[in-house]
Short mmCIF file of C-alpha atoms in Angstrom, two decimals:
data_model
loop_
_atom_site.label_atom_id
_atom_site.label_comp_id
_atom_site.label_asym_id
_atom_site.label_seq_id
_atom_site.Cartn_x
_atom_site.Cartn_y
_atom_site.Cartn_z
CA MET B 6 24.56 -70.45 -4.81
CA ARG B 7 23.57 -66.79 -4.38
CA LYS B 8 19.88 -66.06 -4.14
CA LYS B 9 17.79 -62.95 -4.10
CA LEU B 10 14.03 -63.13 -3.62
CA ILE B 11 12.61 -60.53 -5.97
CA CYS B 12 8.88 -60.68 -5.33
CA LEU B 13 5.88 -62.77 -4.46
CA VAL B 14 3.27 -61.47 -6.89
CA MET B 15 0.14 -63.57 -6.39
CA ALA B 16 2.56 -66.29 -5.37
CA ALA B 17 1.76 -69.72 -4.13
CA CYS B 18 3.28 -68.86 -0.76
CA LEU B 19 1.15 -70.61 1.81
CA LEU B 20 0.00 -70.13 5.32
CA LEU B 21 2.24 -72.61 7.10
CA PRO B 22 1.70 -73.97 10.60
CA GLY B 23 2.82 -71.36 13.06
CA MET B 24 2.58 -68.44 10.59
CA ALA B 25 0.20 -65.63 11.40
CA ALA B 26 -2.75 -65.43 9.02
CA GLY B 27 -2.41 -61.69 8.54
CA ALA B 28 1.28 -61.95 7.67
CA ALA B 29 0.69 -64.33 4.80
CA GLU B 30 -2.75 -63.28 3.57
CA SER B 31 -1.59 -60.83 0.87
CA ARG B 32 0.79 -63.33 -0.71
CA ILE B 33 -1.54 -66.27 -1.08
CA GLU B 34 -3.01 -67.38 -4.37
CA GLY B 35 -6.22 -68.69 -2.99
CA GLU B 36 -9.61 -67.24 -2.30
CA GLU B 37 -11.01 -64.99 -5.00
CA ASP B 38 -14.34 -63.25 -5.33
CA VAL B 39 -15.70 -65.69 -7.92
CA THR B 40 -17.39 -68.73 -6.45
CA LEU B 41 -19.18 -71.07 -8.82
CA GLU B 42 -22.71 -72.32 -8.32
CA PRO B 43 -22.90 -75.89 -7.02
CA ALA B 44 -23.52 -78.60 -9.60
CA VAL B 45 -27.06 -79.93 -9.64
CA THR B 46 -26.07 -83.59 -9.32
CA GLY B 47 -26.91 -84.19 -5.72
CA SER B 48 -24.66 -84.27 -2.69
CA GLU B 49 -23.49 -87.83 -3.33
CA GLY B 50 -20.90 -86.52 -5.77
CA LYS B 51 -19.47 -87.94 -8.95
CA GLN B 52 -18.48 -91.59 -9.30
CA VAL B 53 -14.93 -91.07 -10.50
CA GLY B 54 -13.90 -93.14 -13.46
CA SER B 55 -17.44 -94.58 -13.67
CA ASP B 56 -17.29 -94.62 -17.48
CA GLY B 57 -14.08 -96.64 -17.46
CA MET B 58 -11.91 -93.64 -18.25
CA VAL B 59 -10.29 -91.32 -15.72
CA VAL B 60 -10.13 -87.74 -16.91
CA VAL B 61 -7.44 -85.60 -15.29
CA THR B 62 -7.01 -81.86 -15.78
CA LEU B 63 -3.55 -80.58 -14.90
CA ASP B 64 -3.40 -76.92 -13.93
CA PRO B 65 0.05 -75.30 -14.12
CA GLY B 66 -0.28 -72.56 -11.49
CA HIS B 67 -0.04 -68.86 -12.40
CA GLY B 68 0.86 -67.77 -15.94
CA GLY B 69 0.84 -64.66 -18.10
CA LYS B 70 0.73 -61.49 -16.02
CA ASP B 71 0.91 -63.62 -12.86
CA PRO B 72 4.46 -65.00 -12.48
CA GLY B 73 3.91 -66.57 -9.07
CA ALA B 74 7.00 -66.54 -6.90
CA VAL B 75 10.02 -64.89 -8.53
CA ALA B 76 13.57 -65.32 -7.28
CA GLU B 77 17.05 -64.70 -8.59
CA TRP B 78 19.66 -67.42 -8.44
CA ASP B 79 23.21 -66.69 -9.61
CA GLY B 80 22.00 -63.74 -11.64
CA LYS B 81 19.20 -65.68 -13.33
CA THR B 82 15.56 -64.74 -12.75
CA ILE B 83 13.41 -67.76 -11.98
CA GLN B 84 9.61 -67.48 -12.25
CA GLU B 85 7.38 -70.03 -10.62
CA LYS B 86 4.93 -70.05 -13.52
CA ASP B 87 7.63 -71.45 -15.83
CA LEU B 88 8.58 -74.22 -13.41
CA ASN B 89 4.93 -75.16 -12.90
CA LEU B 90 4.35 -75.46 -16.65
CA LYS B 91 7.38 -77.68 -17.19
CA ILE B 92 6.40 -79.97 -14.34
CA ALA B 93 2.85 -80.21 -15.71
CA LEU B 94 4.05 -81.06 -19.22
CA TYR B 95 6.30 -83.78 -17.83
CA CYS B 96 3.43 -85.06 -15.70
CA LYS B 97 1.12 -85.19 -18.72
CA ALA B 98 3.69 -87.08 -20.80
CA GLU B 99 4.11 -89.66 -18.03
CA LEU B 100 0.39 -90.04 -17.35
CA GLU B 101 -0.26 -90.74 -21.01
CA GLN B 102 1.89 -93.86 -20.67
CA TYR B 103 -1.03 -95.40 -18.76
CA ALA B 104 -4.20 -96.95 -20.12
CA GLY B 105 -7.62 -95.61 -19.19
CA VAL B 106 -6.70 -91.96 -18.68
CA THR B 107 -7.32 -88.76 -20.61
CA VAL B 108 -5.24 -85.71 -19.70
CA SER B 109 -5.97 -82.05 -20.41
CA MET B 110 -4.17 -78.89 -19.31
CA THR B 111 -5.60 -75.52 -18.38
CA ARG B 112 -2.67 -73.89 -20.15
CA THR B 113 0.12 -75.12 -22.37
CA GLY B 114 1.82 -71.76 -22.75
CA ASP B 115 2.36 -68.53 -20.84
CA SER B 116 -1.24 -67.39 -20.49
CA TYR B 117 -3.22 -65.98 -17.58
CA ILE B 118 -6.37 -67.84 -16.55
CA GLY B 119 -8.66 -66.94 -13.67
CA LEU B 120 -8.93 -69.46 -10.88
CA ALA B 121 -12.64 -70.15 -11.34
CA ASP B 122 -12.10 -70.38 -15.10
CA ARG B 123 -9.61 -73.19 -14.53
CA VAL B 124 -12.26 -75.24 -12.76
CA THR B 125 -14.82 -74.40 -15.45
CA PHE B 126 -12.37 -75.63 -18.08
CA ALA B 127 -11.83 -78.89 -16.19
CA GLU B 128 -15.58 -79.40 -15.95
CA GLN B 129 -15.94 -78.83 -19.70
CA GLN B 130 -13.32 -81.54 -20.27
CA GLY B 131 -15.41 -83.97 -18.23
CA ALA B 132 -12.65 -84.14 -15.64
CA ASP B 133 -12.83 -86.29 -12.54
CA ILE B 134 -10.10 -84.23 -10.89
CA ILE B 135 -8.19 -80.99 -11.32
CA VAL B 136 -4.63 -81.04 -9.99
CA SER B 137 -3.03 -77.60 -9.64
CA LEU B 138 0.76 -77.74 -9.76
CA HIS B 139 2.79 -75.17 -7.86
CA ASN B 140 6.03 -74.41 -6.08
CA ASN B 141 6.20 -72.62 -2.78
CA ALA B 142 7.99 -69.58 -1.38
CA THR B 143 8.25 -67.53 1.79
CA ASP B 144 9.56 -64.06 2.46
CA GLY B 145 13.12 -65.01 3.29
CA THR B 146 12.70 -67.73 5.90
CA THR B 147 14.47 -71.08 5.61
CA GLN B 148 11.30 -73.11 5.05
CA ASP B 149 11.68 -76.13 2.76
CA GLY B 150 9.69 -79.19 1.73
CA ALA B 151 6.57 -80.40 -0.10
CA MET B 152 2.97 -79.92 0.90
CA MET B 153 -0.46 -81.05 -0.33
CA LEU B 154 -3.48 -78.76 -0.19
CA VAL B 155 -6.73 -80.73 -0.12
CA SER B 156 -10.39 -80.23 0.76
CA ASN B 157 -11.61 -80.11 4.34
CA GLY B 158 -14.12 -82.80 3.35
CA ASN B 159 -17.11 -80.90 4.73
CA TYR B 160 -19.03 -81.19 1.45
CA ARG B 161 -18.99 -84.19 -0.87
CA PRO B 162 -16.32 -85.90 1.25
CA GLU B 163 -15.88 -88.69 -1.30
CA LEU B 164 -14.26 -86.14 -3.62
CA ALA B 165 -11.67 -85.38 -0.95
CA GLU B 166 -10.80 -89.06 -0.52
CA ILE B 167 -9.04 -89.37 -3.87
CA THR B 168 -6.93 -86.25 -3.26
CA GLN B 169 -5.99 -87.57 0.17
CA ASP B 170 -4.88 -90.81 -1.48
CA ILE B 171 -2.93 -89.06 -4.23
CA GLY B 172 -1.36 -86.67 -1.74
CA SER B 173 -0.26 -89.45 0.61
CA ARG B 174 1.33 -91.41 -2.22
CA LEU B 175 3.04 -88.34 -3.63
CA LEU B 176 4.41 -87.16 -0.30
CA GLU B 177 6.02 -90.57 0.14
CA LYS B 178 7.61 -90.32 -3.30
CA LEU B 179 8.86 -86.77 -2.79
CA GLU B 180 10.19 -87.63 0.65
CA ALA B 181 12.08 -90.56 -0.88
CA MET B 182 13.60 -88.10 -3.36
CA GLY B 183 14.88 -86.00 -0.45
CA LEU B 184 12.16 -83.38 0.03
CA ARG B 185 10.92 -82.73 3.53
CA ASN B 186 7.36 -83.94 4.10
CA LEU B 187 5.23 -81.02 5.29
CA GLY B 188 2.03 -83.05 5.11
CA PHE B 189 -1.44 -81.75 4.29
CA LEU B 190 -2.96 -78.31 4.60
CA ARG B 191 -6.72 -77.93 4.89
CA ARG B 192 -7.87 -74.37 5.26
CA ASN B 193 -11.39 -73.07 5.77
CA SER B 194 -12.79 -69.92 4.22
CA ALA B 195 -13.48 -67.11 6.67
CA SER B 196 -16.90 -66.38 5.15
CA GLN B 197 -17.85 -68.90 2.46
CA VAL B 198 -20.07 -71.87 3.25
CA TYR B 199 -21.04 -74.95 1.26
CA PRO B 200 -24.70 -75.68 0.39
CA ASN B 201 -24.96 -77.99 3.42
CA GLY B 202 -24.08 -75.09 5.72
CA THR B 203 -20.55 -76.23 6.56
CA LYS B 204 -17.45 -74.10 6.18
CA ALA B 205 -16.16 -74.01 2.63
CA ASP B 206 -12.57 -74.53 1.60
CA TYR B 207 -10.47 -71.38 1.39
CA TYR B 208 -8.55 -72.09 -1.82
CA SER B 209 -10.51 -71.30 -4.95
CA ILE B 210 -9.37 -74.32 -6.99
CA ILE B 211 -10.42 -76.71 -4.22
CA ARG B 212 -13.62 -74.91 -3.26
CA ASN B 213 -14.93 -74.46 -6.79
CA ALA B 214 -13.93 -77.96 -7.84
CA THR B 215 -15.90 -79.36 -4.92
CA LEU B 216 -18.90 -77.21 -5.79
CA ARG B 217 -18.77 -78.40 -9.40
CA ASN B 218 -18.51 -82.04 -8.30
CA LEU B 219 -14.81 -82.56 -9.09
CA SER B 220 -11.94 -83.55 -6.87
CA GLY B 221 -9.49 -80.67 -6.54
CA MET B 222 -6.05 -80.40 -5.02
CA ILE B 223 -2.95 -78.20 -5.06
CA ILE B 224 0.56 -79.64 -5.00
CA GLU B 225 3.34 -77.48 -3.58
CA HIS B 226 6.47 -79.32 -4.68
CA ALA B 227 9.33 -77.34 -3.18
CA PHE B 228 10.37 -73.88 -2.02
CA LEU B 229 11.70 -71.76 -4.86
CA ASP B 230 13.50 -69.42 -2.47
CA ASN B 231 15.21 -72.17 -0.48
CA ASP B 232 18.79 -72.89 -1.53
CA GLN B 233 18.59 -76.66 -1.01
CA ASP B 234 15.13 -77.08 -2.52
CA TYR B 235 15.96 -75.02 -5.58
CA SER B 236 19.37 -76.54 -6.29
CA ARG B 237 18.28 -80.13 -5.71
CA PHE B 238 14.77 -80.16 -7.19
CA LEU B 239 14.02 -77.11 -9.35
CA SER B 240 17.20 -75.96 -11.08
CA THR B 241 17.32 -78.37 -14.05
CA ASP B 242 14.83 -79.85 -16.50
CA ALA B 243 15.78 -83.33 -15.32
CA GLN B 244 14.80 -82.40 -11.75
CA LEU B 245 11.49 -80.90 -12.92
CA GLN B 246 10.81 -84.03 -14.96
CA ALA B 247 11.38 -86.17 -11.88
CA LEU B 248 8.74 -84.15 -10.03
CA GLY B 249 6.28 -84.45 -12.93
CA ILE B 250 6.83 -88.20 -13.11
CA ALA B 251 6.27 -88.55 -9.37
CA ASP B 252 3.00 -86.60 -9.67
CA ALA B 253 1.83 -88.84 -12.52
CA GLN B 254 2.76 -92.04 -10.73
CA ALA B 255 0.87 -91.01 -7.60
CA ILE B 256 -2.24 -90.17 -9.66
CA ALA B 257 -1.99 -93.43 -11.61
CA GLU B 258 -1.56 -95.52 -8.46
CA ALA B 259 -4.50 -93.87 -6.71
CA TYR B 260 -6.80 -94.57 -9.67
CA GLY B 261 -5.40 -98.05 -10.23
CA LEU B 262 -4.21 -97.28 -13.75
CA LYS B 263 -2.13 -99.83 -15.61
CA ARG B 264 1.00 -98.70 -17.39
CA ILE B 265 1.00 -99.22 -21.13
CA HIS B 266 3.83 -101.31 -22.55
CA SER B 267 4.89 -101.64 -26.15
CA ALA B 268 5.47 -104.82 -28.12
CA ALA B 269 9.18 -104.08 -27.77
CA ASP B 270 8.84 -103.87 -23.97
CA HIS B 271 7.21 -107.29 -23.91
CA GLY B 272 9.67 -108.75 -26.41
CA ASP B 273 6.80 -109.80 -28.70
CA ALA B 274 7.95 -107.64 -31.63
CA PRO B 275 10.45 -104.80 -32.07
CA PHE B 276 7.77 -102.11 -32.33
CA THR B 277 7.78 -99.24 -29.86
CA ASP B 278 4.56 -97.77 -31.31
CA VAL B 279 2.31 -100.80 -30.77
CA TYR B 280 0.92 -100.82 -27.22
CA ASP B 281 -0.70 -103.61 -25.25
CA ASP B 282 -3.87 -101.60 -24.58
CA GLN B 283 -4.67 -101.30 -28.28
CA TRP B 284 -7.23 -103.55 -29.95
CA TYR B 285 -4.78 -104.53 -32.69
CA TYR B 286 -1.86 -105.55 -30.45
CA ASP B 287 -2.26 -109.33 -30.83
CA ALA B 288 -2.92 -109.04 -34.56
CA VAL B 289 0.22 -107.00 -35.19
CA VAL B 290 2.31 -109.40 -33.13
CA PHE B 291 0.82 -112.32 -35.10
CA ALA B 292 1.59 -110.60 -38.42
CA TRP B 293 5.16 -109.88 -37.34
CA GLN B 294 5.91 -113.30 -35.87
CA ASN B 295 4.50 -115.03 -38.94
CA GLN B 296 6.50 -112.77 -41.27
CA LEU B 297 3.36 -111.37 -42.88
CA LEU B 298 4.04 -107.69 -42.26
CA ALA B 299 7.35 -105.99 -41.66
CA GLY B 300 7.77 -102.72 -39.81
CA THR B 301 8.04 -99.31 -41.40
CA SER B 302 11.42 -99.06 -39.66
CA ASP B 303 13.49 -101.22 -37.36
CA THR B 304 11.39 -100.13 -34.37
CA THR B 305 8.07 -98.86 -35.74
CA PHE B 306 5.00 -100.50 -37.25
CA SER B 307 2.95 -97.34 -37.96
CA PRO B 308 -0.42 -98.99 -37.25
CA GLU B 309 -2.48 -96.06 -38.53
CA TRP B 310 -0.78 -95.82 -41.92
CA ASP B 311 -2.86 -96.91 -44.88
CA MET B 312 -1.92 -100.05 -46.81
CA THR B 313 -1.30 -99.94 -50.55
CA ARG B 314 -2.44 -102.59 -53.00
CA ALA B 315 1.16 -103.71 -53.46
CA MET B 316 1.61 -104.13 -49.71
CA VAL B 317 -1.49 -106.31 -49.45
CA VAL B 318 -0.56 -108.77 -52.21
CA GLN B 319 2.98 -108.92 -50.85
CA THR B 320 1.58 -109.80 -47.42
CA LEU B 321 -0.55 -112.61 -48.87
CA TYR B 322 2.44 -113.81 -50.87
CA ASN B 323 4.47 -113.88 -47.65
CA ALA B 324 1.72 -115.92 -45.97
CA ALA B 325 1.89 -118.45 -48.82
CA GLY B 326 5.61 -118.92 -48.19
CA LYS B 327 6.79 -116.88 -51.19
CA PRO B 328 6.52 -119.69 -53.78
CA GLU B 329 8.53 -119.39 -56.96
CA VAL B 330 6.71 -117.73 -59.85
CA SER B 331 7.44 -117.58 -63.53
CA GLY B 332 6.30 -115.21 -66.22
CA THR B 333 5.19 -111.63 -65.95
CA THR B 334 1.94 -109.74 -65.82
CA ASP B 335 0.38 -107.50 -68.42
CA PHE B 336 0.18 -104.60 -66.00
CA SER B 337 1.91 -101.58 -67.45
CA ASP B 338 2.58 -100.12 -63.99
CA VAL B 339 4.30 -103.21 -62.50
CA GLN B 340 7.96 -103.29 -63.43
CA ALA B 341 9.69 -106.66 -63.50
CA ASP B 342 12.25 -105.54 -60.89
CA ALA B 343 9.74 -104.00 -58.49
CA TRP B 344 9.89 -105.34 -54.92
CA TYR B 345 6.29 -106.52 -55.25
CA ALA B 346 6.52 -107.92 -58.83
CA ASP B 347 6.60 -111.59 -57.81
CA ALA B 348 3.71 -111.07 -55.39
CA VAL B 349 1.53 -109.42 -58.05
CA CYS B 350 2.38 -112.13 -60.58
CA TRP B 351 1.52 -114.82 -58.01
CA ALA B 352 -1.78 -113.12 -57.12
CA VAL B 353 -2.78 -112.99 -60.80
CA GLN B 354 -1.90 -116.66 -61.29
CA GLN B 355 -3.96 -117.55 -58.19
CA ASP B 356 -6.93 -115.72 -59.73
CA MET B 357 -6.93 -113.30 -56.81
CA THR B 358 -6.80 -110.12 -58.87
CA ALA B 359 -7.23 -108.95 -62.43
CA GLY B 360 -5.94 -105.48 -61.69
CA THR B 361 -7.97 -102.32 -61.86
CA SER B 362 -8.51 -101.12 -65.43
CA ASP B 363 -6.63 -100.42 -68.66
CA HIS B 364 -4.09 -103.14 -67.87
CA THR B 365 -2.98 -101.50 -64.62
CA PHE B 366 -2.64 -102.75 -61.06
CA GLU B 367 -2.15 -99.38 -59.32
CA PRO B 368 0.34 -100.78 -56.79
CA ASP B 369 0.72 -97.48 -54.92
CA ALA B 370 -3.01 -96.84 -54.55
CA ILE B 371 -4.45 -97.10 -51.06
CA VAL B 372 -6.35 -100.37 -50.73
CA THR B 373 -9.90 -99.92 -49.50
CA ARG B 374 -11.48 -102.17 -46.92
CA GLU B 375 -13.73 -103.80 -49.49
CA GLN B 376 -10.83 -104.32 -51.91
CA LEU B 377 -8.84 -106.01 -49.15
CA VAL B 378 -11.75 -108.29 -48.28
CA GLN B 379 -12.30 -109.11 -51.97
CA LEU B 380 -8.67 -110.18 -52.34
CA LEU B 381 -9.00 -112.46 -49.33
CA TYR B 382 -12.31 -113.83 -50.60
CA ASN B 383 -10.66 -114.67 -53.90
CA HIS B 384 -7.74 -116.17 -51.99
CA ALA B 385 -10.21 -118.44 -50.14
CA GLY B 386 -11.74 -119.66 -53.42
CA ARG B 387 -14.91 -117.52 -53.33
CA PRO B 388 -16.90 -119.80 -50.99
CA GLN B 389 -20.65 -119.66 -50.64
CA THR B 390 -21.85 -117.39 -47.88
CA SER B 391 -25.06 -116.86 -45.95
CA GLY B 392 -23.79 -113.75 -44.21
CA SER B 393 -25.72 -110.52 -44.03
CA LEU B 394 -24.81 -106.85 -43.87
CA SER B 395 -28.21 -105.68 -42.63
CA VAL B 396 -26.95 -104.60 -39.21
CA PHE B 397 -24.62 -102.00 -40.72
CA PRO B 398 -26.14 -98.58 -41.50
CA ASP B 399 -23.79 -98.07 -44.45
CA ALA B 400 -24.36 -101.47 -46.08
CA ASP B 401 -25.70 -99.77 -49.21
CA CYS B 402 -22.23 -98.22 -49.68
CA VAL B 403 -20.71 -101.63 -50.44
CA SER B 404 -19.91 -102.03 -54.12
CA GLU B 405 -21.92 -104.69 -55.95
CA TRP B 406 -18.76 -106.59 -56.91
CA ALA B 407 -17.69 -106.76 -53.25
CA TRP B 408 -21.04 -107.70 -51.72
CA SER B 409 -20.47 -111.45 -51.41
CA ALA B 410 -16.94 -110.91 -50.14
CA MET B 411 -18.09 -108.51 -47.42
CA CYS B 412 -20.91 -110.89 -46.38
CA TRP B 413 -18.38 -113.74 -46.18
CA ALA B 414 -15.96 -111.64 -44.11
CA VAL B 415 -18.67 -110.63 -41.64
CA GLU B 416 -20.01 -114.20 -41.42
CA ASN B 417 -16.56 -115.57 -40.59
CA GLY B 418 -15.70 -112.89 -38.05
CA MET B 419 -12.95 -111.38 -40.17
CA ILE B 420 -14.43 -107.91 -40.09
CA HIS B 421 -16.51 -106.45 -37.28
CA GLY B 422 -17.01 -102.91 -38.47
CA SER B 423 -15.54 -99.63 -37.38
CA VAL B 424 -16.94 -97.81 -34.34
CA GLU B 425 -17.93 -94.28 -35.32
CA PRO B 426 -20.30 -91.68 -33.82
CA GLU B 427 -23.07 -92.87 -36.15
CA GLY B 428 -22.65 -96.46 -34.98
CA VAL B 429 -20.70 -99.53 -36.06
CA ILE B 430 -20.13 -99.17 -39.80
CA LEU B 431 -18.38 -101.14 -42.52
CA ALA B 432 -16.71 -98.12 -44.13
CA PRO B 433 -16.10 -100.19 -47.29
CA GLY B 434 -14.55 -97.36 -49.29
CA SER B 435 -12.20 -96.19 -46.55
CA GLY B 436 -8.53 -97.01 -46.69
CA ALA B 437 -7.46 -100.08 -44.75
CA THR B 438 -4.82 -99.23 -42.16
CA ARG B 439 -1.89 -101.46 -41.37
CA ALA B 440 -3.51 -102.33 -38.03
CA GLN B 441 -6.83 -103.22 -39.67
CA THR B 442 -5.02 -105.29 -42.30
CA ALA B 443 -3.11 -107.20 -39.62
CA ALA B 444 -6.36 -107.97 -37.79
CA ILE B 445 -8.25 -109.07 -40.90
CA LEU B 446 -5.33 -111.21 -42.08
CA ARG B 447 -5.00 -112.91 -38.71
CA ASN B 448 -8.73 -113.65 -38.61
CA HIS B 449 -8.60 -114.98 -42.17
CA LEU B 450 -5.53 -117.18 -41.77
CA THR B 451 -6.41 -118.60 -38.35
CA ALA B 452 -9.92 -119.48 -39.53
CA GLN B 453 -8.64 -121.63 -42.38
#
């Protein structure tokens, strides 16, 4: 493989052990004039993940007018900024397969962002950590391998602990993939000091993250200008994906995150879009295993899709064992050969529904939450209820005809309300999703 190193414009080329500081200084993306003010939260630092959710900001290094390291391999120009972005996108996709994590990115395209601005963005996202993703380069030497840049720990040392943990785990993974382990680099600023009087970190991402009470680290995956590193780890999308996955796994392990698995993974149902960290998982599995609700395809359940009135009566008909029915309904919009015709006819004969108006059933209309509950209330024989809706701020939005049904559903734990910014609400006029329907049906049928 023929290589030509074109340039190192603001590259991620680092000061390696044994390299003279002056020789590398002009090529380092690191210290810049902007240093943020320290956060006014005290020197004890932030309790990462204290709200139950880890927030990670991924920072693809360079971008826009700043290409990072640029090299030519077999006549093709390779820019570090493009590799960094791909790795970050792969890392984000992998991290989002875990529960308890929110991921943001400083850039998702080819844009230039100042180093301090990247930390400010992370802080605005409520991040616990900013991880800057890079690839390395030299000026023609044969250096190869992976390296972690972390804080010196002089200020808010607890923030440095998580990056040390992530870095150690990641170096093990990258070494297992075949990259040489170059260890950790901690570099002090020549002039900057932290508020406690100790020497500040040299690299802007790390220094400013520490000042703003975030953990900050820089990952140097491989050397773009090294034949072996490039060909084995950076030359294909599959190789870049492997690096991104390794990054994500190290982050997840350090924070103790649990990987999300689908119902299909567990073998509980064939659905690849129903995950075990979702509140409706057990309800959907119950609905599937009891042949109440089918999927929207062979492998999907589409939990957030709204249910139609036809779907609901068909589900209740399924739960009843699909008894034989005779006769037809007077509904002008229910054809005798419709897939839901028997279910509608059965529901009418069970005194569960009288349709909407003007001799129509409106089978394709989205069923509202109060309509769904009313159907179930009718199905249960309209029992007496002593339930109350007083705890819900939108109780006055419940239709008069659905009041008893909603009280009954709340009393029997069939409906618990929907969590919204204004509080836990009934949302009686909102469409009932397939997930909500599965949950309400399970609560109704198991309570009988």
